[in-house]
XYZ file of C-alpha atoms in Angstrom:
478
model
C 0.000 0.000 0.000
C 1.526 3.263 -1.127
C 0.266 6.560 -2.402
C 3.659 7.845 -3.526
C 3.614 6.108 -6.902
C 3.184 8.474 -9.833
C 0.018 8.059 -11.922
C 0.877 6.353 -15.208
C -2.457 6.561 -17.003
C -5.896 8.135 -16.639
C -8.721 5.583 -16.837
C -11.569 8.049 -16.343
C -13.207 7.383 -19.715
C -13.018 3.613 -19.303
C -14.478 3.815 -15.793
C -17.231 6.177 -16.944
C -18.234 3.585 -19.518
C -17.929 0.593 -17.191
C -19.858 1.812 -14.131
C -23.313 2.140 -15.822
C -22.850 -1.300 -17.354
C -21.921 -2.829 -13.970
C -24.844 -1.072 -12.302
C -27.266 -2.514 -14.846
C -25.918 -6.017 -14.217
C -26.197 -5.569 -10.441
C -29.791 -4.348 -10.669
C -30.708 -7.341 -12.810
C -29.448 -9.620 -10.043
C -26.072 -10.445 -11.586
C -24.037 -8.897 -8.752
C -21.097 -11.287 -9.094
C -20.747 -10.536 -12.836
C -20.822 -6.820 -12.063
C -18.125 -7.321 -9.432
C -15.950 -9.321 -11.827
C -16.024 -6.501 -14.382
C -15.302 -3.867 -11.708
C -12.456 -5.831 -10.139
C -10.849 -6.508 -13.520
C -10.833 -2.785 -14.285
C -9.787 -1.977 -10.721
C -6.603 -3.997 -11.179
C -5.648 -1.849 -14.181
C -6.388 1.457 -12.431
C -4.571 0.327 -9.266
C -1.436 -0.734 -11.132
C -1.484 2.580 -12.980
C -1.869 4.449 -9.627
C -5.039 6.168 -10.881
C -6.382 7.139 -7.452
C -9.617 8.745 -8.583
C -10.674 5.864 -10.831
C -9.649 3.174 -8.308
C -11.645 4.912 -5.592
C -14.748 5.087 -7.766
C -14.491 1.401 -8.672
C -13.893 0.244 -5.077
C -16.823 2.248 -3.765
C -19.040 0.981 -6.594
C -18.096 -2.629 -5.779
C -19.075 -2.411 -2.109
C -22.173 -0.337 -2.980
C -23.550 -3.024 -5.305
C -23.035 -5.685 -2.622
C -24.812 -3.522 -0.067
C -27.699 -2.680 -2.383
C -28.172 -6.410 -3.035
C -28.191 -7.032 0.757
C -25.618 -9.761 0.179
C -23.646 -9.315 3.391
C -21.313 -12.339 3.012
C -20.322 -10.973 -0.401
C -20.006 -7.447 1.016
C -17.685 -8.616 3.800
C -15.533 -10.684 1.455
C -15.331 -7.797 -1.056
C -14.193 -5.349 1.648
C -11.481 -7.774 2.757
C -10.446 -8.496 -0.838
C -10.124 -4.834 -1.806
C -8.115 -4.020 1.307
C -5.617 -6.838 0.640
C -4.964 -6.110 -3.022
C -1.261 -5.769 -3.820
C -0.227 -2.130 -4.053
C -3.653 -0.910 -2.961
C -3.710 2.828 -2.391
C -4.299 3.973 1.199
C -6.779 6.652 0.168
C -8.861 4.021 -1.661
C -9.160 1.820 1.433
C -9.953 4.859 3.562
C -12.701 5.990 1.183
C -14.646 2.721 1.036
C -14.179 2.034 4.764
C -15.665 5.427 5.607
C -18.517 4.726 3.173
C -19.315 1.387 4.808
C -19.265 2.972 8.283
C -22.109 5.293 7.234
C -24.264 2.203 6.522
C -23.895 0.705 10.001
C -26.934 2.385 11.651
C -29.208 1.327 8.785
C -27.842 -2.236 8.766
C -28.499 -2.604 12.504
C -32.006 -1.214 12.258
C -33.132 -3.054 9.141
C -31.146 -6.307 9.016
C -30.521 -7.013 12.686
C -27.630 -7.112 15.119
C -26.092 -10.296 13.700
C -25.420 -8.740 10.273
C -24.333 -5.532 11.956
C -21.810 -7.348 14.144
C -20.438 -9.273 11.144
C -19.875 -6.032 9.241
C -18.388 -4.421 12.322
C -15.970 -7.322 12.709
C -14.944 -7.011 9.060
C -14.237 -3.304 9.457
C -12.154 -3.937 12.579
C -10.172 -6.601 10.705
C -9.501 -4.262 7.780
C -8.478 -1.319 9.985
C -6.273 -3.298 12.372
C -2.656 -2.127 12.432
C -3.177 0.617 9.838
C -2.201 4.057 11.127
C -4.059 5.831 8.323
C -7.260 4.087 9.497
C -6.786 4.686 13.239
C -9.680 7.138 13.500
C -12.238 4.943 11.631
C -11.091 1.974 13.735
C -11.625 3.973 16.938
C -15.157 4.918 15.869
C -16.053 1.341 14.957
C -14.581 0.055 18.225
C -16.646 2.577 20.164
C -19.808 1.208 18.531
C -18.829 -2.345 19.486
C -18.036 -1.277 23.051
C -21.429 0.397 23.405
C -23.080 -2.762 22.062
C -21.516 -4.882 24.825
C -22.577 -2.349 27.449
C -26.125 -2.286 26.071
C -26.228 -6.060 26.386
C -25.486 -5.677 30.100
C -28.068 -2.928 30.620
C -30.790 -4.801 28.741
C -30.097 -8.053 30.587
C -29.285 -9.935 27.378
C -25.652 -10.607 28.314
C -24.932 -14.188 29.396
C -22.191 -12.940 31.724
C -22.744 -9.230 32.570
C -19.340 -8.840 34.276
C -17.497 -10.289 31.319
C -19.490 -8.182 28.842
C -18.766 -4.995 30.798
C -15.091 -5.910 31.030
C -15.017 -6.522 27.270
C -16.613 -3.136 26.603
C -13.975 -1.446 28.760
C -11.042 -3.420 27.315
C -12.053 -2.627 23.745
C -11.809 1.115 24.380
C -8.809 0.943 26.711
C -6.776 -0.665 23.925
C -7.123 2.536 21.878
C -4.363 5.097 22.461
C -6.410 7.929 20.974
C -4.212 10.620 22.536
C -1.555 9.725 19.939
C -3.893 9.967 16.931
C -2.926 12.898 14.746
C -5.935 12.507 12.438
C -8.519 12.849 15.200
C -9.826 16.214 16.375
C -9.106 17.227 19.951
C -12.750 17.220 21.019
C -13.317 13.701 19.675
C -10.115 12.529 21.413
C -11.383 13.954 24.697
C -14.753 12.258 24.245
C -13.013 8.904 23.697
C -10.813 9.337 26.787
C -13.833 10.267 28.916
C -15.688 7.216 27.646
C -12.669 5.055 28.563
C -12.679 6.554 32.062
C -16.440 6.088 32.459
C -16.284 2.385 31.625
C -13.230 1.852 33.833
C -15.099 3.395 36.769
C -18.078 1.165 36.052
C -15.873 -1.950 36.003
C -14.016 -0.805 39.135
C -17.242 -0.295 41.080
C -18.473 -3.704 39.942
C -15.286 -5.369 41.185
C -15.328 -3.402 44.441
C -18.912 -4.443 45.069
C -17.981 -8.055 44.434
C -15.036 -7.879 46.767
C -17.050 -6.152 49.471
C -15.210 -3.875 51.826
C -11.823 -2.745 50.574
C -9.324 -4.246 52.967
C -6.352 -2.414 51.538
C -6.294 0.368 49.022
C -2.567 -0.021 48.430
C -2.861 -3.540 47.067
C -4.330 -3.856 43.608
C -7.354 -5.771 44.822
C -10.959 -5.341 43.761
C -11.192 -2.584 41.179
C -8.011 -0.775 42.236
C -6.235 -1.576 38.943
C -9.081 0.133 37.068
C -8.975 3.134 39.428
C -5.288 3.545 38.633
C -6.122 3.551 34.917
C -8.800 6.183 35.559
C -6.156 8.434 37.079
C -3.824 7.809 34.131
C -6.665 8.616 31.725
C -7.400 11.816 33.618
C -3.843 13.012 33.009
C -4.337 12.632 29.255
C -7.092 15.264 29.217
C -5.993 18.834 28.527
C -7.687 20.912 31.224
C -6.957 24.149 29.358
C -8.969 22.813 26.414
C -11.886 22.123 28.761
C -11.995 25.792 29.787
C -13.290 26.783 26.341
C -16.985 27.641 26.417
C -17.990 25.142 23.732
C -16.426 22.307 25.769
C -18.384 22.862 28.992
C -20.214 19.546 28.643
C -16.895 17.675 28.459
C -15.531 19.679 31.393
C -18.421 18.716 33.646
C -18.162 15.034 32.657
C -14.424 15.040 33.295
C -14.568 16.609 36.744
C -17.503 14.425 37.755
C -15.341 11.361 37.132
C -12.289 12.895 38.809
C -14.439 13.617 41.875
C -15.470 9.950 41.935
C -11.795 8.965 41.757
C -10.827 11.364 44.558
C -13.616 10.194 46.875
C -12.766 6.564 46.205
C -9.380 7.270 47.809
C -10.678 9.751 50.438
C -8.676 12.535 48.775
C -10.977 15.256 50.108
C -8.798 18.202 49.112
C -8.643 16.974 45.509
C -12.416 16.564 45.514
C -12.771 20.155 46.756
C -10.485 21.381 43.958
C -12.504 19.522 41.337
C -15.759 20.949 42.715
C -14.159 24.389 42.559
C -13.449 23.843 38.852
C -17.090 22.850 38.395
C -18.285 25.907 40.318
C -16.136 28.195 38.131
C -17.949 26.969 35.012
C -20.102 29.871 33.676
C -23.296 27.821 33.274
C -22.965 26.490 36.854
C -22.328 29.949 38.292
C -25.406 31.325 36.542
C -27.544 28.617 38.118
C -26.510 29.748 41.602
C -29.745 28.592 43.228
C -29.345 24.919 42.360
C -26.184 23.651 40.681
C -23.975 26.562 41.719
C -25.153 26.328 45.317
C -24.629 22.557 45.384
C -21.076 22.885 44.001
C -20.161 25.558 46.556
C -21.587 23.481 49.408
C -19.487 20.498 48.336
C -16.361 22.685 48.196
C -16.977 23.687 51.826
C -17.626 20.141 52.994
C -14.575 18.600 51.377
C -12.208 21.444 52.359
C -13.092 21.067 56.029
C -12.823 17.273 55.717
C -9.324 17.472 54.212
C -6.357 16.982 56.572
C -4.626 20.209 57.560
C -1.632 21.405 55.549
C -0.539 24.679 53.932
C -2.552 24.038 50.773
C -5.703 23.136 52.683
C -5.336 26.148 54.979
C -4.810 28.487 52.022
C -7.886 27.153 50.214
C -9.968 27.381 53.384
C -9.056 31.042 53.968
C -9.730 31.939 50.315
C -13.102 30.240 50.594
C -13.885 32.182 53.782
C -13.170 35.457 51.924
C -15.335 34.466 48.944
C -18.410 36.786 48.762
C -20.502 33.966 47.273
C -20.262 32.084 50.560
C -22.370 34.701 52.353
C -25.459 33.224 50.651
C -24.846 29.932 52.490
C -25.206 30.882 56.139
C -24.676 27.471 57.703
C -21.700 26.583 55.499
C -20.164 30.049 56.000
C -20.382 29.617 59.774
C -18.786 26.189 59.537
C -15.847 27.616 57.559
C -15.549 30.499 60.053
C -15.208 28.007 62.897
C -12.197 26.430 61.202
C -10.432 29.693 60.290
C -10.920 31.220 63.750
C -8.210 30.275 66.249
C -10.647 29.304 68.965
C -11.663 25.980 70.437
C -14.637 24.165 68.915
C -16.422 21.854 71.341
C -17.623 18.799 69.430
C -20.969 18.489 71.284
C -21.722 22.083 70.255
C -20.739 21.489 66.632
C -22.815 18.329 66.546
C -25.832 20.140 67.973
C -25.549 23.127 65.604
C -24.692 21.375 62.332
C -25.367 17.673 62.804
C -29.042 17.610 61.835
C -28.512 19.472 58.545
C -25.177 17.946 57.549
C -26.258 14.346 58.107
C -29.051 14.837 55.577
C -26.538 15.719 52.832
C -25.090 13.018 50.526
C -21.603 13.882 51.819
C -22.183 13.307 55.537
C -24.788 10.581 55.165
C -21.692 8.343 54.963
C -20.770 7.588 58.582
C -17.025 7.601 57.894
C -17.106 11.220 56.716
C -18.957 12.300 59.835
C -16.216 10.612 61.869
C -13.589 12.370 59.729
C -15.241 15.722 60.496
C -15.012 14.923 64.208
C -11.317 14.168 63.735
C -10.738 17.485 61.923
C -12.421 19.386 64.767
C -10.155 17.646 67.299
C -7.046 18.388 65.207
C -8.080 22.039 64.906
C -8.487 22.258 68.682
C -5.054 20.720 69.298
C -3.445 23.276 66.949
C -5.216 26.083 68.813
C -4.069 24.743 72.198
C -0.468 24.447 70.943
C -0.511 28.167 70.079
C -1.885 29.351 73.430
C -0.163 26.877 75.756
C 3.489 26.061 76.253
C 2.672 23.210 78.649
C -0.571 21.476 79.559
C -1.537 18.330 81.398
C -2.842 15.428 79.367
C -5.982 15.281 81.494
C -6.727 18.978 80.905
C -6.196 18.638 77.150
C -8.481 15.597 77.091
C -11.227 17.573 78.828
C -10.875 20.442 76.337
C -11.163 17.982 73.448
C -14.029 15.973 75.010
C -12.004 12.792 74.596
C -10.441 10.115 76.746
C -6.740 10.476 77.542
C -5.941 7.486 75.321
C -7.737 8.996 72.299
C -6.108 12.369 72.987
C -2.651 10.818 73.078
C -3.247 8.875 69.845
C -4.416 11.921 67.874
C -1.699 14.149 69.330
C 0.954 11.571 68.398
C -0.373 11.407 64.837
C -0.158 15.201 64.460
C 3.382 15.208 65.807
C 4.447 12.454 63.398
C 2.871 14.304 60.424
C 4.744 17.477 61.400
C 1.580 19.535 61.920
C 2.651 20.521 65.447
C 5.659 20.009 67.738
C 5.045 18.382 71.096
C 6.607 16.053 73.658
C 4.635 13.956 76.149
C 5.965 13.194 79.616
C 3.807 10.133 80.201
C 4.756 9.475 83.867
C 4.005 13.096 84.775
C 1.111 13.368 82.315
C 2.407 16.680 80.904
C 2.554 17.813 77.257
C 5.206 20.349 76.284
C 4.592 22.408 73.111
C 7.863 24.376 73.331
C 10.439 23.260 70.830
C 13.971 23.134 72.344
C 16.247 25.782 70.868
C 19.919 25.273 70.235
C 22.555 27.965 70.748
C 22.524 28.887 67.065
C 18.790 29.654 67.174
C 19.251 31.767 70.317
C 22.127 33.728 68.759
C 20.148 34.285 65.543
C 17.223 35.652 67.533
C 19.586 37.870 69.584
C 21.245 39.141 66.400
C 17.867 39.886 64.837
C 16.719 41.736 67.980
C 19.925 43.782 68.061
C 19.475 44.779 64.399
C 15.926 45.913 65.124
C 17.149 47.894 68.164
C 19.935 49.615 66.216
C 17.498 50.391 63.403
C 15.141 52.063 65.899
C 18.062 54.049 67.433
C 19.084 55.206 63.951
C 15.571 56.299 63.072
C 15.238 58.145 66.395
C 18.591 59.907 65.892
C 17.631 60.980 62.356
C 14.286 62.249 63.647
C 15.957 64.299 66.387
C 18.424 65.798 63.899
C 15.574 66.748 61.589
C 13.690 68.394 64.477
C 16.780 70.345 65.582
C 17.410 71.527 62.042
C 13.826 72.714 61.754
C 14.056 74.616 65.029
C 17.323 76.226 63.909
C 15.674 77.455 60.690
C 12.737 78.886 62.638
C 15.076 80.687 65.076
C 17.155 82.149 62.213
C 14.006 83.356 60.496
C 12.861 85.119 63.691
C 16.282 86.809 64.135
C 16.168 88.233 60.603
C 12.658 89.508 61.191
């Protein structure tokens, strides 16, 4: 197959004369005779590298088979034309694209069996051919959807296997490398790959039951990893364009599912923020916009404390849009204010409303919120106290001493705070020991500040004396 060969002869006149004759034979029921005449002429035009004439003949051959509804002959003709020695790439591409346009009609009129046979033929012809990568992707997508429809309609003998097949068919396509496919279509394919992977992952997770370990590739974890890989293939800048809003919302919906699967609350909050920034969502501030903003609040406060989480929380607190959500705004204010939050009070104020939301209807997330309140309180105590007894800290946190020690130890290990526990004495020390270098650096810094103040004072006194001297001289002259 090569298109670089120079055309040796123009067979336009011969083809113009042959096609009506072949069409008449086909209409009279002599399809094979019509094909023989076309294929004989096609050999001449192909060897002479007459692209236009070869294309017309190839398309006429498959058209006559299709019009006669002779699908075995159609499939064999497609395979024959694609395997001809020296066949031009553009010729194969032209009749493959023509046949693809017939697929919806074939399925509707002649049934799924004929449709699947034709689909299989097209996949065979397009396999391994870079110039047919886009048609192959489109045909594969149709086959993948067919397997999924079998599951949804209950016709599949083994629903799990059918769903896995649908996912594998699309996952085998590396559409991000296709130069002939438009960016939007590429994105649609990647999102479809991600959607099916999530569906398979959830099916496997449900079969496995509770996830014992998220680090081991058990259940649907292998599929979740592929979802994350697929997400990295999507250009988020492209999604910001107004005409791609539908793709943007689909993408972030799936990334939110991925984040929540791994309890990555801060990532979920970021994805909801991207959704909330979408113009159509912002306009619908009473329903979709409000819901997105609420979810940002919930997942930010659920996220473990670090610089990024703290920064996002403070930006959210300063957001004017949050004033419309009184309860959520108050919840954020509690976390940005360096004051103790008593859990019984938080539970009484927010528990009834929050537990009715999809976020906190999951018991684990309500427990995580309790943990975040405790961690916030420990950070506040570490700022106001240098030393405190374990019993006193436990009473402030409304916890047992054992629970207090466990959570405090976890915060120390993560580097959130510095603390040392004297267990025999039951005393917690929040003061970090300072070495001589730290003391000298502080002393040096204090001395520089002192000298700077002395210098400013001296310059101010000189300026005042100079001003008084000028006033006195002016009075003397007067």
